[in-house]
């Protein structure tokens, strides 16, 4: 009798315009809370040169260091290889493929905001990531 196949870890792609704030925070929380039980990517339709320093500071307050992350350009391949695509304000710039699960999270843009304004956005993203993990049947590691 053969043993059942272990399902592959689901893969999630977070997309925003600059890949410097919301999508970086979401990817960091999912990596932190999901561990190796989920594949995580983030990208932007028009990536910035660097992750927003105030976002880095806000995530440090939450115990997650994203200072080494860099904004990445959104590719068709990244969308194709993802099970779930979560958009955050990129509008029509996000490619659509049938059979993928798409979620659009309406979140304030942290661009140009200070850490105090980013904290509630960060906390809302963490709440949504914990909900996503539950929907995916993945127990949080933290």
N, CA, C and O atoms as a MOPAC input file, in Angstrom:
PM7 MOZYME 1SCF
protein

 N      0.84800 1    -1.19000 1     0.00000 1
 C      0.00000 1     0.00000 1     0.00000 1
 C      0.88600 1     1.24200 1     0.00000 1
 O      1.80200 1     1.36200 1     0.81400 1
 N      0.61300 1     2.13900 1    -0.89400 1
 C      1.43500 1     3.34300 1    -0.98400 1
 C      0.95000 1     4.39500 1     0.00400 1
 O     -0.22300 1     4.43200 1     0.37200 1
 N      1.87900 1     5.24500 1     0.42300 1
 C      1.49700 1     6.33400 1     1.32400 1
 C      0.95300 1     7.48600 1     0.49500 1
 O      1.38900 1     7.69900 1    -0.63600 1
 N      0.01000 1     8.22600 1     1.04600 1
 C     -0.54700 1     9.34700 1     0.28600 1
 C      0.52600 1    10.40300 1     0.02700 1
 O      1.42500 1    10.61700 1     0.84000 1
 N      0.40500 1    11.04300 1    -1.10700 1
 C      1.35900 1    12.09600 1    -1.46100 1
 C      1.17600 1    13.28900 1    -0.53400 1
 O      0.05700 1    13.66300 1    -0.18500 1
 N      2.28300 1    13.86500 1    -0.15200 1
 C      2.23300 1    15.07300 1     0.66900 1
 C      1.96800 1    16.23900 1    -0.26900 1
 O      2.71700 1    16.44300 1    -1.22500 1
 N      0.90000 1    17.01900 1    -0.01100 1
 C      0.61500 1    18.13200 1    -0.92100 1
 C      1.73800 1    19.16100 1    -0.88700 1
 O      2.33900 1    19.41700 1     0.15700 1
 N      2.00400 1    19.74000 1    -2.04100 1
 C      3.01300 1    20.79500 1    -2.11900 1
 C      2.53000 1    22.00500 1    -1.32800 1
 O      1.32900 1    22.24100 1    -1.19600 1
 N      3.47100 1    22.75100 1    -0.81400 1
 C      3.11300 1    23.97300 1    -0.09000 1
 C      2.42800 1    24.93300 1    -1.05700 1
 O      2.91300 1    25.13800 1    -2.17000 1
 N      1.30800 1    25.52200 1    -0.64700 1
 C      0.67100 1    26.49800 1    -1.52800 1
 C      1.58600 1    27.69700 1    -1.73300 1
 O      2.38000 1    28.03700 1    -0.85600 1
 N      1.47200 1    28.32900 1    -2.88300 1
 C      2.30000 1    29.49600 1    -3.14200 1
 C      1.42200 1    30.72700 1    -3.27100 1
 O      0.38300 1    30.71300 1    -3.93100 1
 N      1.87500 1    31.80100 1    -2.61600 1
 C      1.11500 1    33.05200 1    -2.54900 1
 C      1.99400 1    34.17500 1    -3.07900 1
 O      3.16500 1    34.29300 1    -2.71900 1
 N      1.40400 1    34.99500 1    -3.94000 1
 C      2.08200 1    36.16100 1    -4.50100 1
 C      1.34700 1    37.41400 1    -4.05300 1
 O      0.13700 1    37.53300 1    -4.24300 1
 N      2.08400 1    38.35200 1    -3.45600 1
 C      1.53100 1    39.64200 1    -3.05200 1
 C      1.99400 1    40.69300 1    -4.04800 1
 O      3.18300 1    40.79100 1    -4.35000 1
 N      1.05000 1    41.47900 1    -4.55900 1
 C      1.37700 1    42.46900 1    -5.57500 1
 C      0.83900 1    43.84400 1    -5.18700 1
 O     -0.33500 1    43.98900 1    -4.84700 1
 N      1.70900 1    44.84900 1    -5.24200 1
 C      1.27500 1    46.23800 1    -5.15300 1
 C      2.07900 1    47.01200 1    -6.18500 1
 O      2.88800 1    46.42000 1    -6.90000 1
 N      1.88200 1    48.28500 1    -6.27800 1
 C      2.52500 1    49.05100 1    -7.34600 1
 C      4.04400 1    49.07900 1    -7.17600 1
 O      4.77600 1    48.70900 1    -8.09400 1
 N      4.51800 1    49.51200 1    -6.01400 1
 C      5.95000 1    49.75000 1    -5.83700 1
 C      6.70200 1    48.60400 1    -5.17300 1
 O      7.93300 1    48.60700 1    -5.15800 1
 N      5.98000 1    47.61000 1    -4.61800 1
 C      6.59800 1    46.49100 1    -3.89600 1
 C      7.57700 1    47.02200 1    -2.84900 1
 O      8.65600 1    46.46700 1    -2.64200 1
 N      7.17100 1    48.10700 1    -2.19700 1
 C      8.04000 1    48.74600 1    -1.21100 1
 C      7.37300 1    48.88100 1     0.15400 1
 O      7.99700 1    49.35000 1     1.10500 1
 N      6.10600 1    48.47200 1     0.25700 1
 C      5.37600 1    48.64900 1     1.51200 1
 C      4.44500 1    47.49000 1     1.80500 1
 O      4.84300 1    46.50200 1     2.42200 1
 N      3.19200 1    47.61700 1     1.35700 1
 C      2.16000 1    46.63500 1     1.69800 1
 C      2.54000 1    45.20500 1     1.31900 1
 O      2.45100 1    44.29900 1     2.14800 1
 N      2.96400 1    45.00000 1     0.07400 1
 C      3.27700 1    43.63100 1    -0.36000 1
 C      4.50700 1    43.08400 1     0.35800 1
 O      4.59600 1    41.88200 1     0.60800 1
 N      5.44800 1    43.95300 1     0.68900 1
 C      6.62500 1    43.51200 1     1.44600 1
 C      6.22600 1    43.09300 1     2.86900 1
 O      6.70000 1    42.07800 1     3.37800 1
 N      5.35600 1    43.88000 1     3.49900 1
 C      4.90400 1    43.52700 1     4.84900 1
 C      4.13200 1    42.21100 1     4.82400 1
 O      4.34200 1    41.34700 1     5.67500 1
 N      3.23700 1    42.06200 1     3.84600 1
 C      2.43100 1    40.84600 1     3.75900 1
 C      3.31200 1    39.62100 1     3.53400 1
 O      3.12000 1    38.59100 1     4.17900 1
 N      4.27300 1    39.72900 1     2.62400 1
 C      5.17000 1    38.60600 1     2.35700 1
 C      5.98200 1    38.24700 1     3.60300 1
 O      6.18100 1    37.07100 1     3.90600 1
 N      6.44500 1    39.26900 1     4.31800 1
 C      7.24000 1    39.02200 1     5.52400 1
 C      6.40500 1    38.34400 1     6.60500 1
 O      6.87200 1    37.40300 1     7.24700 1
 N      5.17500 1    38.81100 1     6.81300 1
 C      4.31000 1    38.16800 1     7.81300 1
 C      3.98900 1    36.72600 1     7.41900 1
 O      4.00300 1    35.84000 1     8.27400 1
 N      3.69900 1    36.47800 1     6.13800 1
 C      3.36500 1    35.11900 1     5.72300 1
 C      4.56900 1    34.20000 1     5.86700 1
 O      4.42300 1    33.05500 1     6.29500 1
 N      5.74900 1    34.68200 1     5.51900 1
 C      6.97000 1    33.88900 1     5.69500 1
 C      7.20600 1    33.61200 1     7.17400 1
 O      7.52100 1    32.48500 1     7.55600 1
 N      7.05300 1    34.64500 1     8.01000 1
 C      7.28800 1    34.53100 1     9.44800 1
 C      6.28700 1    33.58000 1    10.10000 1
 O      6.66700 1    32.74500 1    10.92100 1
 N      5.01500 1    33.70200 1     9.73900 1
 C      3.96100 1    32.92800 1    10.40300 1
 C      3.70800 1    31.56700 1     9.75700 1
 O      3.24400 1    30.64400 1    10.42700 1
 N      4.00800 1    31.43200 1     8.46500 1
 C      3.73500 1    30.18100 1     7.76600 1
 C      4.92900 1    29.25400 1     7.66500 1
 O      4.78500 1    28.06600 1     7.37600 1
 N      6.11400 1    29.80600 1     7.90700 1
 C      7.30900 1    28.97700 1     7.83800 1
 C      7.49100 1    28.36900 1     6.45300 1
 O      7.19500 1    29.00000 1     5.43800 1
 N      7.98200 1    27.13800 1     6.43000 1
 C      8.24000 1    26.48300 1     5.15000 1
 C      7.00900 1    25.76200 1     4.60400 1
 O      7.11100 1    25.01200 1     3.63300 1
 N      5.85800 1    25.98100 1     5.21600 1
 C      4.62300 1    25.33200 1     4.74400 1
 C      3.89700 1    26.14500 1     3.68900 1
 O      2.81700 1    25.76700 1     3.23500 1
 N      4.49400 1    27.26300 1     3.30200 1
 C      3.92000 1    28.09700 1     2.24800 1
 C      5.06200 1    28.76500 1     1.48300 1
 O      6.06200 1    29.17600 1     2.07300 1
 N      4.90000 1    28.86800 1     0.16000 1
 C      5.87000 1    29.57700 1    -0.67300 1
 C      5.37000 1    31.01300 1    -0.82400 1
 O      4.19400 1    31.24000 1    -1.11100 1
 N      6.25800 1    31.97000 1    -0.63300 1
 C      5.85500 1    33.37200 1    -0.60800 1
 C      6.67100 1    34.17500 1    -1.62200 1
 O      7.89300 1    34.05300 1    -1.70300 1
 N      5.95700 1    35.00000 1    -2.39300 1
 C      6.59900 1    35.92200 1    -3.32900 1
 C      5.92000 1    37.28200 1    -3.20200 1
 O      4.76900 1    37.37300 1    -2.77400 1
 N      6.63600 1    38.32900 1    -3.57300 1
 C      6.01200 1    39.64600 1    -3.68400 1
 C      6.62600 1    40.34700 1    -4.87500 1
 O      7.76200 1    40.07000 1    -5.26000 1
 N      5.85500 1    41.26600 1    -5.45900 1
 C      6.32700 1    41.98100 1    -6.63800 1
 C      5.51200 1    43.25800 1    -6.80900 1
 O      4.48300 1    43.45500 1    -6.16300 1
 N      6.00100 1    44.11600 1    -7.69500 1
 C      5.30600 1    45.36600 1    -7.97100 1
 C      5.18500 1    45.61000 1    -9.45800 1
 O      6.04800 1    45.21000 1   -10.23800 1
 N      4.11000 1    46.26900 1    -9.84400 1
 C      3.90600 1    46.58800 1   -11.25400 1
 C      4.85600 1    47.69600 1   -11.70500 1
 O      5.18000 1    47.78800 1   -12.88900 1
 N      5.30400 1    48.53300 1   -10.77600 1
 C      6.30200 1    49.58300 1   -11.04700 1
 C      7.18700 1    49.68500 1    -9.80900 1
 O      7.06200 1    50.63200 1    -9.03300 1
 N      8.09500 1    48.69900 1    -9.61600 1
 C      8.84400 1    48.62500 1    -8.36200 1
 C      9.68700 1    49.86200 1    -8.06400 1
 O     10.26600 1    50.48100 1    -8.95600 1
 N      9.73300 1    50.19400 1    -6.78600 1
 C     10.57000 1    51.29900 1    -6.31000 1
 C     12.02700 1    50.85000 1    -6.28000 1
 O     12.33500 1    49.69000 1    -6.55300 1
 N     12.91100 1    51.77200 1    -5.94900 1
 C     14.33500 1    51.44700 1    -5.84600 1
 C     14.66300 1    50.71000 1    -4.55400 1
 O     15.62900 1    49.94900 1    -4.49600 1
 N     13.85500 1    50.93700 1    -3.51700 1
 C     14.14000 1    50.34100 1    -2.20700 1
 C     12.83900 1    50.20700 1    -1.42100 1
 O     11.84900 1    50.88000 1    -1.70700 1
 N     12.86600 1    49.32300 1    -0.42400 1
 C     11.72500 1    49.19800 1     0.48300 1
 C     11.65200 1    50.47100 1     1.32700 1
 O     12.67500 1    51.00100 1     1.75900 1
 N     10.43700 1    50.94900 1     1.55200 1
 C     10.18300 1    52.14800 1     2.34900 1
 C     10.83900 1    51.99700 1     3.73600 1
 O     10.50800 1    51.06300 1     4.46700 1
 N     11.76200 1    52.90100 1     4.10800 1
 C     12.44900 1    52.78700 1     5.39500 1
 C     11.49800 1    52.79900 1     6.59500 1
 O     11.76900 1    52.14000 1     7.59900 1
 N     10.39900 1    53.53200 1     6.50900 1
 C      9.43500 1    53.55500 1     7.61400 1
 C      8.72400 1    52.20600 1     7.72700 1
 O      8.34800 1    51.80000 1     8.82700 1
 N      8.53400 1    51.50700 1     6.60400 1
 C      7.95500 1    50.15500 1     6.62200 1
 C      8.94100 1    49.19200 1     7.28800 1
 O      8.54600 1    48.35100 1     8.09500 1
 N     10.22200 1    49.31900 1     6.94500 1
 C     11.25300 1    48.48600 1     7.57200 1
 C     11.22900 1    48.69400 1     9.08300 1
 O     11.29700 1    47.73000 1     9.84600 1
 N     11.13300 1    49.96100 1     9.51600 1
 C     11.10900 1    50.27800 1    10.95200 1
 C      9.86600 1    49.69200 1    11.62100 1
 O      9.95300 1    49.12100 1    12.70800 1
 N      8.71700 1    49.83400 1    10.97500 1
 C      7.47400 1    49.30100 1    11.54900 1
 C      7.53300 1    47.78000 1    11.67700 1
 O      7.04800 1    47.22100 1    12.66100 1
 N      8.11900 1    47.11900 1    10.69900 1
 C      8.24300 1    45.66200 1    10.77200 1
 C      9.25600 1    45.24700 1    11.83700 1
 O      9.07700 1    44.22100 1    12.49300 1
 N     10.32200 1    46.03700 1    12.01400 1
 C     11.27700 1    45.76000 1    13.09100 1
 C     10.57100 1    45.78500 1    14.44100 1
 O     10.85700 1    44.96600 1    15.31400 1
 N      9.64400 1    46.73200 1    14.60900 1
 C      8.87300 1    46.80000 1    15.85900 1
 C      8.08000 1    45.52400 1    16.09500 1
 O      7.81900 1    45.15200 1    17.23900 1
 N      7.69200 1    44.84700 1    15.00400 1
 C      6.93600 1    43.59700 1    15.10600 1
 C      7.86500 1    42.38100 1    15.18000 1
 O      7.40700 1    41.23800 1    15.18800 1
 N      9.18700 1    42.64500 1    15.23300 1
 C     10.14700 1    41.56200 1    15.36700 1
 C     10.52800 1    40.89100 1    14.05600 1
 O     11.05100 1    39.77700 1    14.05900 1
 N     10.26800 1    41.56800 1    12.92200 1
 C     10.57900 1    40.99900 1    11.61700 1
 C     11.48700 1    41.96600 1    10.86200 1
 O     11.13700 1    43.12900 1    10.65600 1
 N     12.64500 1    41.47900 1    10.45600 1
 C     13.62900 1    42.31300 1     9.76000 1
 C     13.47900 1    42.13200 1     8.25200 1
 O     13.73600 1    41.05000 1     7.72500 1
 N     13.06300 1    43.19300 1     7.56100 1
 C     12.95700 1    43.13500 1     6.09700 1
 C     13.95800 1    44.08800 1     5.44000 1
 O     13.81300 1    44.43700 1     4.26900 1
 N     14.97000 1    44.50300 1     6.20000 1
 C     15.92900 1    45.49000 1     5.69200 1
 C     16.71000 1    44.98600 1     4.47500 1
 O     17.19800 1    45.79700 1     3.68700 1
 N     16.83800 1    43.68100 1     4.30700 1
 C     17.58600 1    43.13500 1     3.16900 1
 C     16.71300 1    42.91700 1     1.93300 1
 O     17.22700 1    42.56000 1     0.87300 1
 N     15.40400 1    43.12500 1     2.05600 1
 C     14.50200 1    42.90300 1     0.92000 1
 C     14.65200 1    44.00600 1    -0.11500 1
 O     14.99700 1    45.14000 1     0.21600 1
 N     14.39300 1    43.66700 1    -1.36200 1
 C     14.41700 1    44.65400 1    -2.44300 1
 C     13.14800 1    44.51100 1    -3.27500 1
 O     12.66900 1    43.39500 1    -3.47600 1
 N     12.59700 1    45.61300 1    -3.75900 1
 C     11.42500 1    45.52700 1    -4.62500 1
 C     11.74300 1    44.73400 1    -5.89800 1
 O     12.82000 1    44.86300 1    -6.48000 1
 N     10.77800 1    43.91700 1    -6.30800 1
 C     10.93200 1    43.07500 1    -7.48600 1
 C      9.85100 1    43.40200 1    -8.49800 1
 O      8.74500 1    43.80100 1    -8.13000 1
 N     10.17100 1    43.23400 1    -9.77100 1
 C      9.20300 1    43.51500 1   -10.81900 1
 C      8.24400 1    42.33400 1   -10.96600 1
 O      8.64100 1    41.17100 1   -10.88400 1
 N      6.97900 1    42.66600 1   -11.18300 1
 C      5.94900 1    41.64800 1   -11.39100 1
 C      6.15800 1    40.99400 1   -12.74300 1
 O      6.28700 1    41.67700 1   -13.75900 1
 N      6.19200 1    39.66300 1   -12.75300 1
 C      6.33300 1    38.92400 1   -14.00700 1
 C      5.14400 1    38.00200 1   -14.19600 1
 O      4.49400 1    37.59700 1   -13.23300 1
 N      4.87100 1    37.68000 1   -15.43800 1
 C      3.81500 1    36.72600 1   -15.75600 1
 C      4.14300 1    35.38300 1   -15.12300 1
 O      3.24700 1    34.70100 1   -14.62400 1
 N      5.41800 1    34.99100 1   -15.13700 1
 C      5.83400 1    33.71000 1   -14.55700 1
 C      5.50000 1    33.63600 1   -13.06600 1
 O      5.07500 1    32.59000 1   -12.57500 1
 N      5.69200 1    34.73700 1   -12.35300 1
 C      5.38000 1    34.74700 1   -10.91700 1
 C      3.89900 1    34.51600 1   -10.68100 1
 O      3.52300 1    33.79900 1    -9.75400 1
 N      3.05300 1    35.11600 1   -11.51000 1
 C      1.60800 1    34.92100 1   -11.37000 1
 C      1.24300 1    33.48600 1   -11.72400 1
 O      0.48300 1    32.83800 1   -11.00300 1
 N      1.78300 1    32.98900 1   -12.83100 1
 C      1.47800 1    31.62000 1   -13.27300 1
 C      1.85200 1    30.57900 1   -12.23000 1
 O      1.14500 1    29.58400 1   -12.06900 1
 N      2.95100 1    30.79500 1   -11.51900 1
 C      3.42800 1    29.79700 1   -10.57100 1
 C      2.83400 1    29.95900 1    -9.16900 1
 O      3.26000 1    29.27400 1    -8.23900 1
 N      1.87100 1    30.84300 1    -9.01100 1
 C      1.25200 1    31.07800 1    -7.70400 1
 C     -0.15600 1    30.50200 1    -7.65400 1
 O     -0.89700 1    30.55100 1    -8.63500 1
 N     -0.51200 1    29.95600 1    -6.49800 1
 C     -1.86700 1    29.43700 1    -6.28500 1
 C     -2.82600 1    30.55800 1    -5.90500 1
 O     -3.98700 1    30.56400 1    -6.31300 1
 N     -2.32300 1    31.50900 1    -5.11800 1
 C     -3.12900 1    32.63100 1    -4.65000 1
 C     -2.38700 1    33.91700 1    -4.99300 1
 O     -1.19700 1    34.04900 1    -4.70500 1
 N     -3.08900 1    34.86200 1    -5.60800 1
 C     -2.51200 1    36.16500 1    -5.94800 1
 C     -3.30400 1    37.21900 1    -5.18100 1
 O     -4.51200 1    37.36600 1    -5.36800 1
 N     -2.60700 1    37.94500 1    -4.32000 1
 C     -3.26200 1    38.97300 1    -3.50700 1
 C     -2.76600 1    40.33300 1    -3.97800 1
 O     -1.58700 1    40.66100 1    -3.84400 1
 N     -3.68200 1    41.11700 1    -4.53000 1
 C     -3.33800 1    42.44600 1    -5.03200 1
 C     -3.66800 1    43.49400 1    -3.97900 1
 O     -4.58200 1    43.33400 1    -3.17000 1
 N     -2.90300 1    44.55700 1    -4.01900 1
 C     -3.04600 1    45.64800 1    -3.05000 1
 C     -2.91600 1    46.97100 1    -3.78800 1
 O     -1.94400 1    47.70100 1    -3.59900 1
 N     -3.88000 1    47.27100 1    -4.61500 1
 C     -3.88600 1    48.56400 1    -5.27200 1
 C     -3.12300 1    48.65000 1    -6.57200 1
 O     -2.73300 1    49.74500 1    -6.97700 1
 N     -2.89300 1    47.51700 1    -7.25300 1
 C     -2.17000 1    47.62600 1    -8.53300 1
 C     -3.12600 1    47.69000 1    -9.71300 1
 O     -2.69200 1    47.88200 1   -10.84900 1
 N     -4.41500 1    47.53300 1    -9.46200 1
 C     -5.41800 1    47.70600 1   -10.50800 1
 C     -5.21300 1    46.79500 1   -11.69800 1
 O     -4.92900 1    45.60800 1   -11.54000 1
 N     -5.35600 1    47.34900 1   -12.89100 1
 C     -5.28500 1    46.56700 1   -14.11700 1
 C     -3.86900 1    46.13100 1   -14.47600 1
 O     -3.69100 1    45.37800 1   -15.43400 1
 N     -2.86500 1    46.57900 1   -13.74300 1
 C     -1.48900 1    46.18500 1   -14.03400 1
 C     -1.21800 1    44.73100 1   -13.66000 1
 O     -0.21600 1    44.15600 1   -14.08500 1
 N     -2.10600 1    44.13500 1   -12.86800 1
 C     -1.90900 1    42.75400 1   -12.44900 1
 C     -2.46600 1    41.80600 1   -13.50700 1
 O     -3.64800 1    41.88800 1   -13.83900 1
 N     -1.63100 1    40.90000 1   -14.04700 1
 C     -2.14500 1    39.95800 1   -15.04100 1
 C     -3.13300 1    38.98600 1   -14.40400 1
 O     -3.02800 1    38.65900 1   -13.22200 1
 N     -4.08200 1    38.53700 1   -15.19600 1
 C     -5.10800 1    37.62100 1   -14.71400 1
 C     -5.02000 1    36.30700 1   -15.47000 1
 O     -4.95300 1    36.30200 1   -16.69900 1
 N     -5.02100 1    35.20900 1   -14.75900 1
 C     -5.04100 1    33.87900 1   -15.36800 1
 C     -6.17900 1    33.08500 1   -14.75800 1
 O     -6.28900 1    33.01700 1   -13.53300 1
 N     -7.02400 1    32.48400 1   -15.57400 1
 C     -8.10700 1    31.65100 1   -15.04600 1
 C     -7.52800 1    30.52600 1   -14.18700 1
 O     -6.43700 1    30.02200 1   -14.45300 1
 N     -8.27000 1    30.14800 1   -13.16500 1
 C     -7.85600 1    29.04500 1   -12.30600 1
 C     -7.03900 1    29.46300 1   -11.10400 1
 O     -6.77200 1    28.64500 1   -10.22300 1
 N     -6.63700 1    30.71800 1   -11.05200 1
 C     -5.90500 1    31.22900 1    -9.88600 1
 C     -6.91800 1    31.83600 1    -8.92300 1
 O     -7.97500 1    32.31600 1    -9.33300 1
 N     -6.58500 1    31.80700 1    -7.66500 1
 C     -7.43100 1    32.46900 1    -6.67700 1
 C     -6.89100 1    33.88100 1    -6.49900 1
 O     -5.72600 1    34.06900 1    -6.15100 1
 N     -7.74800 1    34.87300 1    -6.73900 1
 C     -7.36000 1    36.26800 1    -6.60400 1
 C     -8.09400 1    36.89500 1    -5.42800 1
 O     -9.29800 1    36.69900 1    -5.25700 1
 N     -7.36400 1    37.64300 1    -4.62800 1
 C     -7.94500 1    38.44600 1    -3.56100 1
 C     -7.42600 1    39.86400 1    -3.74400 1
 O     -6.26300 1    40.06400 1    -4.09800 1
 N     -8.28400 1    40.84400 1    -3.50500 1
 C     -7.84600 1    42.23700 1    -3.57100 1
 C     -8.02900 1    42.83700 1    -2.18700 1
 O     -9.15200 1    43.02000 1    -1.71800 1
 N     -6.91700 1    43.13700 1    -1.54500 1
 C     -6.95200 1    43.71800 1    -0.21100 1
 C     -6.86200 1    45.22900 1    -0.33900 1
 O     -5.85100 1    45.76300 1    -0.79600 1
 N     -7.91900 1    45.91100 1     0.06300 1
 C     -7.95000 1    47.37100 1     0.06400 1
 C     -7.26900 1    47.85400 1     1.34100 1
 O     -7.82800 1    47.75100 1     2.43300 1
 N     -6.07500 1    48.37300 1     1.19200 1
 C     -5.28700 1    48.84900 1     2.32600 1
 C     -4.71200 1    50.21500 1     1.98300 1
 O     -4.38100 1    50.48700 1     0.83000 1
 N     -4.59700 1    51.07000 1     2.99200 1
 C     -3.97400 1    52.37100 1     2.76700 1
 C     -2.54200 1    52.18200 1     2.28900 1
 O     -1.86100 1    51.24500 1     2.70600 1
 N     -2.09100 1    53.06100 1     1.42400 1
 C     -0.73200 1    53.01700 1     0.90000 1
 C      0.20300 1    53.67900 1     1.90600 1
 O     -0.01500 1    54.83200 1     2.27700 1
 N      1.24300 1    52.97200 1     2.35700 1
 C      2.16200 1    53.57200 1     3.32600 1
 C      3.16300 1    54.54700 1     2.71000 1
 O      3.93200 1    55.16900 1     3.44300 1
 N      3.17400 1    54.69600 1     1.38800 1
 C      4.14000 1    55.59600 1     0.73700 1
 C      4.02300 1    57.00000 1     1.30900 1
 O      2.93000 1    57.56000 1     1.38700 1
 N      5.15400 1    57.56300 1     1.70500 1
 C      5.19100 1    58.92500 1     2.23100 1
 C      4.68700 1    59.06300 1     3.65300 1
 O      4.61200 1    60.17400 1     4.17700 1
 N      4.33800 1    57.95200 1     4.28400 1
 C      3.81100 1    57.98700 1     5.65200 1
 C      4.92500 1    57.70000 1     6.65200 1
 O      5.91800 1    57.04800 1     6.32900 1
 N      4.74500 1    58.19100 1     7.85100 1
 C      5.67500 1    57.88400 1     8.93700 1
 C      5.28600 1    56.57600 1     9.61200 1
 O      4.24500 1    55.99400 1     9.31000 1
 N      6.12800 1    56.12600 1    10.52100 1
 C      5.90400 1    54.85100 1    11.20800 1
 C      4.56000 1    54.83600 1    11.93000 1
 O      3.87000 1    53.81700 1    11.91300 1
 N      4.17500 1    55.93900 1    12.56200 1
 C      2.90600 1    55.97300 1    13.30200 1
 C      1.72000 1    55.68300 1    12.38000 1
 O      0.77400 1    55.00900 1    12.79000 1
 N      1.75700 1    56.17700 1    11.15000 1
 C      0.66800 1    55.93200 1    10.19600 1
 C      0.74400 1    54.52900 1     9.61400 1
 O     -0.26900 1    53.98600 1     9.17200 1
 N      1.93600 1    53.93600 1     9.60800 1
 C      2.11500 1    52.60000 1     9.03300 1
 C      1.70400 1    51.50200 1    10.00700 1
 O      1.26900 1    50.43400 1     9.57600 1
 N      1.82900 1    51.73800 1    11.30200 1
 C      1.50200 1    50.69800 1    12.29000 1
 C      0.11500 1    50.09600 1    12.09300 1
 O     -0.00600 1    48.87100 1    12.08700 1
 N     -0.96100 1    50.91600 1    11.92600 1
 C     -2.27600 1    50.29300 1    11.74200 1
 C     -2.36800 1    49.48900 1    10.44000 1
 O     -3.08200 1    48.48800 1    10.39000 1
 N     -1.66200 1    49.90900 1     9.39300 1
 C     -1.64300 1    49.16000 1     8.13700 1
 C     -0.93900 1    47.82200 1     8.37800 1
 O     -1.42400 1    46.77000 1     7.96000 1
 N      0.20000 1    47.87600 1     9.05200 1
 C      0.95800 1    46.65900 1     9.39800 1
 C      0.09100 1    45.69200 1    10.20000 1
 O      0.06100 1    44.49500 1     9.91800 1
 N     -0.60600 1    46.21600 1    11.19300 1
 C     -1.41400 1    45.35400 1    12.05600 1
 C     -2.58100 1    44.73700 1    11.29100 1
 O     -2.93500 1    43.58400 1    11.53800 1
 N     -3.17800 1    45.47700 1    10.37600 1
 C     -4.27000 1    44.95100 1     9.55500 1
 C     -3.74100 1    43.86900 1     8.61100 1
 O     -4.40400 1    42.85300 1     8.39900 1
 N     -2.56400 1    44.08100 1     8.05200 1
 C     -1.96400 1    43.06600 1     7.18600 1
 C     -1.70800 1    41.78500 1     7.98600 1
 O     -2.00100 1    40.68900 1     7.50900 1
 N     -1.16500 1    41.91800 1     9.19200 1
 C     -0.92300 1    40.72600 1    10.01600 1
 C     -2.23400 1    39.98800 1    10.28400 1
 O     -2.27800 1    38.76000 1    10.21000 1
 N     -3.29900 1    40.72500 1    10.59400 1
 C     -4.59800 1    40.10100 1    10.85000 1
 C     -5.06700 1    39.32400 1     9.61600 1
 O     -5.54300 1    38.19400 1     9.73000 1
 N     -4.92900 1    39.93400 1     8.44600 1
 C     -5.36600 1    39.27300 1     7.21300 1
 C     -4.50100 1    38.05700 1     6.89000 1
 O     -5.00600 1    37.05500 1     6.38600 1
 N     -3.20500 1    38.13700 1     7.17600 1
 C     -2.31200 1    37.00300 1     6.92800 1
 C     -2.69800 1    35.83200 1     7.83000 1
 O     -2.71100 1    34.68600 1     7.38200 1
 N     -3.00900 1    36.10900 1     9.08900 1
 C     -3.43800 1    35.03400 1     9.98800 1
 C     -4.73000 1    34.38900 1     9.47800 1
 O     -4.89700 1    33.17300 1     9.57100 1
 N     -5.64300 1    35.20600 1     8.94000 1
 C     -6.86900 1    34.67600 1     8.34600 1
 C     -6.58900 1    33.84500 1     7.10900 1
 O     -7.21000 1    32.80200 1     6.90800 1
 N     -5.65200 1    34.29900 1     6.27100 1
 C     -5.27600 1    33.56100 1     5.07200 1
 C     -4.68500 1    32.20500 1     5.44400 1
 O     -5.01900 1    31.19300 1     4.82800 1
 N     -3.81400 1    32.17900 1     6.44000 1
 C     -3.23600 1    30.91100 1     6.88800 1
 C     -4.33600 1    29.95100 1     7.32300 1
 O     -4.29900 1    28.76500 1     6.99600 1
 N     -5.30700 1    30.46300 1     8.05500 1
 C     -6.42100 1    29.60700 1     8.49100 1
 C     -7.18600 1    29.06400 1     7.28700 1
 O     -7.53700 1    27.88400 1     7.25600 1
 N     -7.44700 1    29.92500 1     6.28900 1
 C     -8.15400 1    29.48200 1     5.08200 1
 C     -7.36700 1    28.41400 1     4.32600 1
 O     -7.95200 1    27.50800 1     3.73300 1
 N     -6.04500 1    28.52300 1     4.35000 1
 C     -5.18900 1    27.56000 1     3.65900 1
 C     -4.96300 1    26.29600 1     4.48000 1
 O     -4.34400 1    25.34400 1     4.00600 1
 N     -5.47200 1    26.28900 1     5.72800 1
 C     -5.29300 1    25.12600 1     6.60000 1
 C     -3.88700 1    24.99800 1     7.14200 1
 O     -3.42500 1    23.89300 1     7.42800 1
 N     -3.19900 1    26.12800 1     7.28600 1
 C     -1.83800 1    26.13600 1     7.78100 1
 C     -1.81800 1    26.77800 1     9.16800 1
 O     -2.25400 1    27.91500 1     9.34400 1
 N     -1.30800 1    26.03500 1    10.14300 1
 C     -1.24100 1    26.56900 1    11.50200 1
 C     -0.07500 1    27.55300 1    11.61000 1
 O      1.02900 1    27.27600 1    11.13900 1
 N     -0.32900 1    28.68200 1    12.22300 1
 C      0.70200 1    29.69300 1    12.39700 1
 C      1.80300 1    29.17400 1    13.30500 1
 O      1.53300 1    28.50700 1    14.30400 1
 N      3.05900 1    29.48400 1    12.95100 1
 C      4.18200 1    29.05200 1    13.76900 1
 C      4.52900 1    30.08700 1    14.85200 1
 O      5.36200 1    29.82300 1    15.71900 1
 N      3.90200 1    31.24000 1    14.80000 1
 C      4.19900 1    32.28500 1    15.80600 1
 C      2.90200 1    32.92200 1    16.27000 1
 O      2.92200 1    33.82000 1    17.11100 1

